[in-house]
XYZ file of C-alpha atoms in Angstrom:
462
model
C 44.177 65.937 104.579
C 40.939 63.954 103.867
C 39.320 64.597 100.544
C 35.953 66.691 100.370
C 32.885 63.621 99.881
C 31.186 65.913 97.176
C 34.277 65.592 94.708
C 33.101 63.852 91.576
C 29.309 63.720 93.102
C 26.005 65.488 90.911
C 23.674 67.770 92.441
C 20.441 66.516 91.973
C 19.329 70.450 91.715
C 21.338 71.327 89.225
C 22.665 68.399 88.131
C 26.418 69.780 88.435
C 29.781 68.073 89.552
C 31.315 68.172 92.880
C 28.554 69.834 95.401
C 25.340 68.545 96.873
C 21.558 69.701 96.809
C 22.157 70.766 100.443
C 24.147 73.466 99.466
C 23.408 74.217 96.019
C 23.924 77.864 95.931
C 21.269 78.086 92.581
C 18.777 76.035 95.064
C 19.426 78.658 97.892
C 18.684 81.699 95.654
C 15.461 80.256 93.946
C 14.374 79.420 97.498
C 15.249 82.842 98.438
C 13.765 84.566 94.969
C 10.697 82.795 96.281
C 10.665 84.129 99.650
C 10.796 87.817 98.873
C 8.255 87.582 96.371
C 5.874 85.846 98.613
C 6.679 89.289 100.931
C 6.075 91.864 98.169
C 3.240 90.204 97.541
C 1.722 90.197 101.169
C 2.879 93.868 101.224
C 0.970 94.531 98.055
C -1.796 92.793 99.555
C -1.772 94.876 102.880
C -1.450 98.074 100.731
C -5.179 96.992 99.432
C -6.623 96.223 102.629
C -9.883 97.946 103.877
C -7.563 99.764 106.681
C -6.827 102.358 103.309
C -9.954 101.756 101.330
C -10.708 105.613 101.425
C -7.607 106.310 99.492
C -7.295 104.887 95.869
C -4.173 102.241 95.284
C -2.723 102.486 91.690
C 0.353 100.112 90.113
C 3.008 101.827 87.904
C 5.254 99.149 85.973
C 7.906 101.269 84.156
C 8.581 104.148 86.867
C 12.512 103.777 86.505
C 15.234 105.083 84.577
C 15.912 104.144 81.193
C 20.151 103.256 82.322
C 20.845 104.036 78.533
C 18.426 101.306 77.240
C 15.692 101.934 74.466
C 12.501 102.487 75.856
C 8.582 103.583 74.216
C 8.775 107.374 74.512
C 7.033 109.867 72.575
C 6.837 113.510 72.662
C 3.964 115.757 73.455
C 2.815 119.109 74.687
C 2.052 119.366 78.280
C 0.397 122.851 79.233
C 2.478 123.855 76.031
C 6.005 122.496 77.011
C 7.685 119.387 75.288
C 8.079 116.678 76.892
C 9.423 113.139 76.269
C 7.068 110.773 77.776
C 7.591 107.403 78.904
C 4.498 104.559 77.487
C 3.478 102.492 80.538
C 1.104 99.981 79.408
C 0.885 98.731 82.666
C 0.231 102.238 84.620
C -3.507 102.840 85.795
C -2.198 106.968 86.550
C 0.028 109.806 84.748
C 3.202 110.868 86.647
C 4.826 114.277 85.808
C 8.249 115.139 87.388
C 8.196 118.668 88.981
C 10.839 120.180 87.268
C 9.045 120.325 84.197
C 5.877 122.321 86.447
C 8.710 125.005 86.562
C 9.137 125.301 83.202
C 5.506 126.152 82.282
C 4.696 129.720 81.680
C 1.087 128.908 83.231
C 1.242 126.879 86.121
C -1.383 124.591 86.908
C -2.818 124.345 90.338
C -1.535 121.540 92.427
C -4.236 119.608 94.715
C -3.480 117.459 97.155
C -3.843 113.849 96.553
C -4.514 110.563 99.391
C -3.747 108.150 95.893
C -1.626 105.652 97.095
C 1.215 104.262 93.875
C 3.442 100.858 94.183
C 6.217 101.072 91.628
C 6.753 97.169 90.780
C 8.300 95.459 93.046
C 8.542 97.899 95.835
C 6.461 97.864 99.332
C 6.593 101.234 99.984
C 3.815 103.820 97.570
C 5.731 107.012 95.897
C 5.649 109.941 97.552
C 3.175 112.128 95.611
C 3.772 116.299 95.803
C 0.314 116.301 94.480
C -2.063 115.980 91.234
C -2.621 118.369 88.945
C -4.465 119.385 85.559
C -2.209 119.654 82.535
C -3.363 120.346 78.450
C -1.953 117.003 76.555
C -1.246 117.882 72.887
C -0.044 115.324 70.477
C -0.109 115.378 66.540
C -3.980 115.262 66.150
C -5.413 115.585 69.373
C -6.110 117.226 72.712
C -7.729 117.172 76.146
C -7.136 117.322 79.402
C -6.128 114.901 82.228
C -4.432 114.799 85.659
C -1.265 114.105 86.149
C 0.074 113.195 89.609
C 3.614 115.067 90.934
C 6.692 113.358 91.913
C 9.784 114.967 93.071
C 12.837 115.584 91.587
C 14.180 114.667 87.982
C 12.055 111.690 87.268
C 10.638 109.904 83.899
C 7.322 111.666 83.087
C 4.953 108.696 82.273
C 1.630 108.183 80.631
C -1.044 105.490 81.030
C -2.171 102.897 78.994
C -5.587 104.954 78.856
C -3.913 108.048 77.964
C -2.222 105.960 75.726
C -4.899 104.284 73.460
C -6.365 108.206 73.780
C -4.014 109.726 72.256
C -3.094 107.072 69.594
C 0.128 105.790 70.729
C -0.958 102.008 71.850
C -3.882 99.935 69.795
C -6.592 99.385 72.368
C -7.046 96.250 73.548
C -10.307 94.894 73.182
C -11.736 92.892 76.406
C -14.648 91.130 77.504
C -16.949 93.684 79.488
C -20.409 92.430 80.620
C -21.667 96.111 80.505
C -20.313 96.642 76.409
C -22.732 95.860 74.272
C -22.617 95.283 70.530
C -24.879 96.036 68.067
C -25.136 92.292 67.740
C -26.062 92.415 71.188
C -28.634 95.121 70.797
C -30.039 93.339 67.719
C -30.868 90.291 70.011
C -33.581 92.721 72.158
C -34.088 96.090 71.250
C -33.709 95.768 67.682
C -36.180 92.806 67.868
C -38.601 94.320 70.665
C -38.621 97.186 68.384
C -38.852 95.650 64.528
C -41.440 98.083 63.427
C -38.942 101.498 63.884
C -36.345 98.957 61.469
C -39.022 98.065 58.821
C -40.117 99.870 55.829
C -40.154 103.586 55.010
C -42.191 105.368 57.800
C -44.413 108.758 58.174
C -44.919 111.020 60.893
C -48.345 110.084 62.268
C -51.320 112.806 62.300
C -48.640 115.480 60.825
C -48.691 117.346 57.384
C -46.701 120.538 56.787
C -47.262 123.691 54.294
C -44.865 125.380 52.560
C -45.353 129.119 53.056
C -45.567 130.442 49.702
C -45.015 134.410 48.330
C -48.011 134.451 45.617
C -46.422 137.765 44.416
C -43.842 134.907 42.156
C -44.901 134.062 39.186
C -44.960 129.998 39.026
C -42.896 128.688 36.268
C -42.993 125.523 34.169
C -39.761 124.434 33.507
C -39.124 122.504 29.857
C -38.126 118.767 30.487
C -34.476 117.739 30.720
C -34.044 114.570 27.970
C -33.108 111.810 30.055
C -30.288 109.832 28.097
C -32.220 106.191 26.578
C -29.006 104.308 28.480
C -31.093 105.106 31.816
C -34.491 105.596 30.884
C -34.938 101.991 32.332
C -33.083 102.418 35.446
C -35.128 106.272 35.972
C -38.695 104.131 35.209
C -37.823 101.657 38.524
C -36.444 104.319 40.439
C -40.100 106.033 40.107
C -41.684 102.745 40.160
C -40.305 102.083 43.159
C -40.852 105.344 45.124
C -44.877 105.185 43.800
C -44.741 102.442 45.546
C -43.686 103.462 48.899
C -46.182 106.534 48.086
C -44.096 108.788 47.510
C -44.791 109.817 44.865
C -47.952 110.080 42.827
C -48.467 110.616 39.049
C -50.746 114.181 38.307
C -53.692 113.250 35.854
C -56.013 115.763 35.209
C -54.501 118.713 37.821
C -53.571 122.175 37.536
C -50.089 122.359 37.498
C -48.831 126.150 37.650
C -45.570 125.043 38.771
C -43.078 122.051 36.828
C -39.652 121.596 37.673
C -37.429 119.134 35.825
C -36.117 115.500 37.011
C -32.409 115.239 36.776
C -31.003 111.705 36.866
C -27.552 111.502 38.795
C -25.465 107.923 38.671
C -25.260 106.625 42.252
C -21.526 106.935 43.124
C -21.387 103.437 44.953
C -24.037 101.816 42.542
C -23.122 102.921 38.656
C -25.796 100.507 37.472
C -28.692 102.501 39.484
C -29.555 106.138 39.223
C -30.921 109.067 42.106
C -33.767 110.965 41.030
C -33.210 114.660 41.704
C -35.603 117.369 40.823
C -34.347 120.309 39.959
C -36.290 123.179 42.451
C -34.528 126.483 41.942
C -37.743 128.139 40.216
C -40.096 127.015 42.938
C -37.461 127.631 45.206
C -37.957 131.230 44.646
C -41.635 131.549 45.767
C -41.163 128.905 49.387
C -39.870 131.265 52.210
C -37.815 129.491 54.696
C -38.778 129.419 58.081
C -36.596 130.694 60.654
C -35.153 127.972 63.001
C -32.100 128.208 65.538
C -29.753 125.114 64.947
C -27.462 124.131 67.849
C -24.141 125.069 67.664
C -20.976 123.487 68.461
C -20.931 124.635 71.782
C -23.896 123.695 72.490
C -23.547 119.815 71.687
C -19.758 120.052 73.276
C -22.134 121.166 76.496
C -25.079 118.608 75.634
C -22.870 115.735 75.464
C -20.194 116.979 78.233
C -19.838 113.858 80.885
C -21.738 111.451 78.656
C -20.035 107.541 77.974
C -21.859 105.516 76.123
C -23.693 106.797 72.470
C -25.732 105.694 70.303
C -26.084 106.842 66.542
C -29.480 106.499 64.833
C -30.080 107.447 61.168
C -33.712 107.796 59.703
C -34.463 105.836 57.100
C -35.396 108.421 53.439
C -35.281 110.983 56.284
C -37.081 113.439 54.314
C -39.455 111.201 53.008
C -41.182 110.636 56.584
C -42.472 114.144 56.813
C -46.221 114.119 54.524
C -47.295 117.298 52.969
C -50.532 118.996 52.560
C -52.757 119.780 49.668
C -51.473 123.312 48.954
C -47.496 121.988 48.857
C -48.146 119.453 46.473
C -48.545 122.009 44.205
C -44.849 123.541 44.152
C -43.236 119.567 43.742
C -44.894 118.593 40.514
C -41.989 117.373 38.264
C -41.825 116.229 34.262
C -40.405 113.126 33.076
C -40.215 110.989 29.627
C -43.557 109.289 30.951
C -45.328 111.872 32.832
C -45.874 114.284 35.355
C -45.504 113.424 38.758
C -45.574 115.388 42.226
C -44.280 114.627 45.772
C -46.559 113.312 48.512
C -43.760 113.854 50.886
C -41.132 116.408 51.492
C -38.254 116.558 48.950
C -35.109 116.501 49.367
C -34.319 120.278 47.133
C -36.975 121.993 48.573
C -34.550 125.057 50.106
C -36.727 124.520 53.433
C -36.584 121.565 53.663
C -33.670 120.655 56.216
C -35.245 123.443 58.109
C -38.680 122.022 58.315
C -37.600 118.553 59.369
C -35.455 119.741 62.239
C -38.442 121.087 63.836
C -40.469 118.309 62.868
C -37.972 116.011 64.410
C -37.764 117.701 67.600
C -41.027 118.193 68.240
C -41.253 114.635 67.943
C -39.000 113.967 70.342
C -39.415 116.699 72.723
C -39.439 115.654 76.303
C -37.135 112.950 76.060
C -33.605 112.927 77.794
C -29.981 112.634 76.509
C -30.970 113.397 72.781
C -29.835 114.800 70.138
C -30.790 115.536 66.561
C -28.835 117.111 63.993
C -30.764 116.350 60.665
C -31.130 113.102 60.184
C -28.903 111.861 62.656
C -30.185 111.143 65.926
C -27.530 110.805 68.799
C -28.553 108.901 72.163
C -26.077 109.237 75.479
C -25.774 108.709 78.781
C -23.364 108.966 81.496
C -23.943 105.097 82.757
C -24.801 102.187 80.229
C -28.090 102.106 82.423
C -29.027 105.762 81.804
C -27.867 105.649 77.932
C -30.046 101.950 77.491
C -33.163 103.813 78.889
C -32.677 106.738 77.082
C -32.565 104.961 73.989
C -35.560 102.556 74.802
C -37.768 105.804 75.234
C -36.522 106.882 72.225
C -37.256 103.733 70.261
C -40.270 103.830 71.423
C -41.211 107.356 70.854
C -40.351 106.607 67.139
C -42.686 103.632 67.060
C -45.530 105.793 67.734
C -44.593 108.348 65.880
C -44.330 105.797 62.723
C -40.852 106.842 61.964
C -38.196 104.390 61.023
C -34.358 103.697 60.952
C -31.887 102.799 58.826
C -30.160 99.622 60.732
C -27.592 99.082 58.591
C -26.121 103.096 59.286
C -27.093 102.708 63.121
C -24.545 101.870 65.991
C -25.079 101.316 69.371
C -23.406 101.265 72.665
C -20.308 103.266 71.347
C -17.676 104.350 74.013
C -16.944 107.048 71.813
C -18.482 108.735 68.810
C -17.653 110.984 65.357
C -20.207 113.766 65.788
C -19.982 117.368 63.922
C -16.650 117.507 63.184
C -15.318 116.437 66.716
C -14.573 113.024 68.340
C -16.292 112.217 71.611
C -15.959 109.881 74.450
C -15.748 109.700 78.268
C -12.139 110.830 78.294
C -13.657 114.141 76.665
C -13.643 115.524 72.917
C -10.770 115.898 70.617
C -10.711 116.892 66.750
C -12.624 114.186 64.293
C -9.108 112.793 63.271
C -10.449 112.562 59.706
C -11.270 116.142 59.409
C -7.632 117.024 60.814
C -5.978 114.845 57.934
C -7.958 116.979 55.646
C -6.703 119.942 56.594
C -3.162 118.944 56.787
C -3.569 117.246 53.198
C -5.265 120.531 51.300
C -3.531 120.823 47.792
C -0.919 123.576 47.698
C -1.758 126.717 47.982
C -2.325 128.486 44.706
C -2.797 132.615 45.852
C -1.570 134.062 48.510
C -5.693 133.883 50.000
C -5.475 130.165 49.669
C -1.644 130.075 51.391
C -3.451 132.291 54.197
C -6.376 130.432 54.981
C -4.338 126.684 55.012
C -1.829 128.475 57.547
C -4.255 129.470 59.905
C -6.210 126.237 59.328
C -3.182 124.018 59.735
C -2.452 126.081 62.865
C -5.143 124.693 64.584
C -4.129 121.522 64.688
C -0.360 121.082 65.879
């Protein structure tokens, strides 16, 4: 018997004894590895082709079983049931197995679907029952999103989006032409529009009245002793709002009514003070107008489809709104070095938050996707377009109107947005996370009203 030439030779593949490159079986299966992926990926290819462009083509990346190995699940409500979820980071779609449709004491209503799904890997798309609309409820949150149906006992799996919604996954931030920072914004609109960020503003060719019941007596109130420690601090703080006008020191004026100044340590600045009057006499005699605020409905229906805010805070809000002759009257205040009265509208005047809202509105009546609670001005769209007009007409409805913002409180081009005690975005509104921890962190009840009320609070929210 002759002996085999490859004995004692080195592939020059693998560099291992007794066999040649030309049949290196690790060679062959690379060569072959290569081959099928090169067909998956011309299958993939032809799955995208404009011969299916009506229907929509979607990857899933962790559609298998788990074969007793630890994989990202987490449990949630769906239309009320638990269910263990797969996390598929890669997934662009939600995929609910049908057996779980049957244990739902509501069931949804199944639609037909033309979305086309390639598990990884495999050339043929998974064959869909349908899609349908199911609740999602996880610790803090909930909204609704489609999930499509897949037969038999399969993983139920949840986006990446879904994902990053619901708090599971940290989002990952990517470069987006479209997104705009505030840094952005500050490069153009901030700088187009430098007067609305400058200074403390007033409502141009507008002074309100307080509507007064003469059948009050007025009342002079005696002075509060302001503490020597921040007599200093109280003289700059009225310095300094002289200065923007307003205020304005009475000399020689009848002054029927005099409330007191109370002088309040600034929480985040102890070495500066907030001068507060103290208006519950004169209070007494200003009626309050009547004024419909929206509710929560309405800005869960004002803001319903919108992407992209914007959140713009007035600068001294109240202070932008001038009074007249007759209101100056009620705002005179005594300190350790004089009378003084309010040119503009004060912050504890009871009508006050009343008066401003209309103020503010009729300011900005006749523009589109805006809204004003207070202060707080919120700007939306449904496109980055729409929102980035809406809030250049705003901008420059301010401008004319000689109102100002606060920059540093302002944020623009948000994809989502903290608004009223609810958390908005373009996947839809959930509970403002912060206001849920609140509730869930109440001290412990100490009557049995107290244990009632956190019970049904808490309720609410799992």
């Amino acid at each position: 018997m002759s002996r085999c030439p490859a004995i004692g030779a080195e592939c020059n593949y693998c560099h291992k004894k007794n066999h040649f490159i030309s049949v290196c079986r690790k060679r062959k299966n690379k060569v072959k590895l290569i081959d099928d992926d090169q067909s998956d990926s011309q299958d993939l290819s032809e799955a995208n082709t404009p011969s299916i462009s009506s229907n929509e083509c979607d990857v899933l990346f962790g559609f298998k079983m788990s074969d007793g190995k630890k994989v990202p699940k987490k449990c949630i409500k769906l239309n009320g049931v638990d269910v263990y979820v797969l996390i598929d980071s890669g997934s662009s779609l939600n995929i609910i197995s049908e057996i779980y449709l049957e244990k739902m004491k509501i069931r949804p209503e199944i639609k037909k679907t033309k979305t086309k799904a390639f598990a990884f890997g495999q050339k043929s798309p998974l064959p869909f029952l349908g899609k349908c609309s199911l609740l999602v409820q996880s610790d803090s949150k909930f909204m609704t999103k489609d999930f499509h149906i897949v037969k038999g006992n399969k993983e139920t799996l949840i986006s990446y989006e879904l994902s990053v919604e619901l708090g599971i996954l940290p989002q990952i931030q990517s470069v987006h032409k479209s997104v705009q920072s505030k840094d952005a914004y500050s490069g153009g609109l901030i700088e187009e529009y430098s007067q609305v960020f400058t200074g403390l503003g007033c409502l141009k060719d507008r002074k309100v009245k307080f509507h007064i019941d003469e059948r009050v007596v007025p009342v002079a109130q005696p002075p509060r002793r302001v503490p020597f420690h921040v007599r200093a601090q109280v003289e700059k703080e009225l310095k300094s709002l002289e200065e923007m006008d307003v205020i304005e020191k009475v000399i020689g004026l009848p002054t029927p009514w005099v409330s007191s100044l109370v002088a309040a340590p600034k929480p985040n600045a102890p070495h500066e003070v907030r001068v507060c009057v103290d208006m519950r006499k004169a209070n007494t005699a200003i009626k309050t107008e009547k004024n419909v605020c929206p509710t929560a409905d309405d800005i869960i229906l004002t803001l319903n489809g919108a992407t992209v805010f914007s959140r713009l805070d007035l600068y001294k809000a109240f202070h932008q709104i001038e009074l007249d002759e007759a209101a100056l009257v009620m705002t005179t205040f005594q300190t350790h070095i004089g009378l003084f009265r309010y040119k503009r509208l004060n912050f504890k005047v009871s009508a006050a938050p009343i008066i401003f809202q209309n103020e503010l509105r009729q300011a900005n009546q006749g523009l589109k996707g805006i809204l004003n609670i207070a202060d707080d001005i919120i700007c939306f769209g449904k496109t980055h377009e729409e929102h980035n007009a809406n809030l250049c007409a705003l901008l420059q409805r301010l401008q004319d109107r000689n109102l100002t913002l606060n920059s540093i409180k302002c944020s623009f081009g948000q994809t989502k947005i903290k608004f009223y005690g609810y958390l908005f975005s373009e996947s839809g509104i959930s509970p403002d996370p912060d206001k849920v921890n609140a509730v869930k962190n109440m001290d412990r009840p100490k009557s049995i009203y107290s244990k009632s009320f956190i019970s049904g609070s808490y309720q609410l929210f799992v």
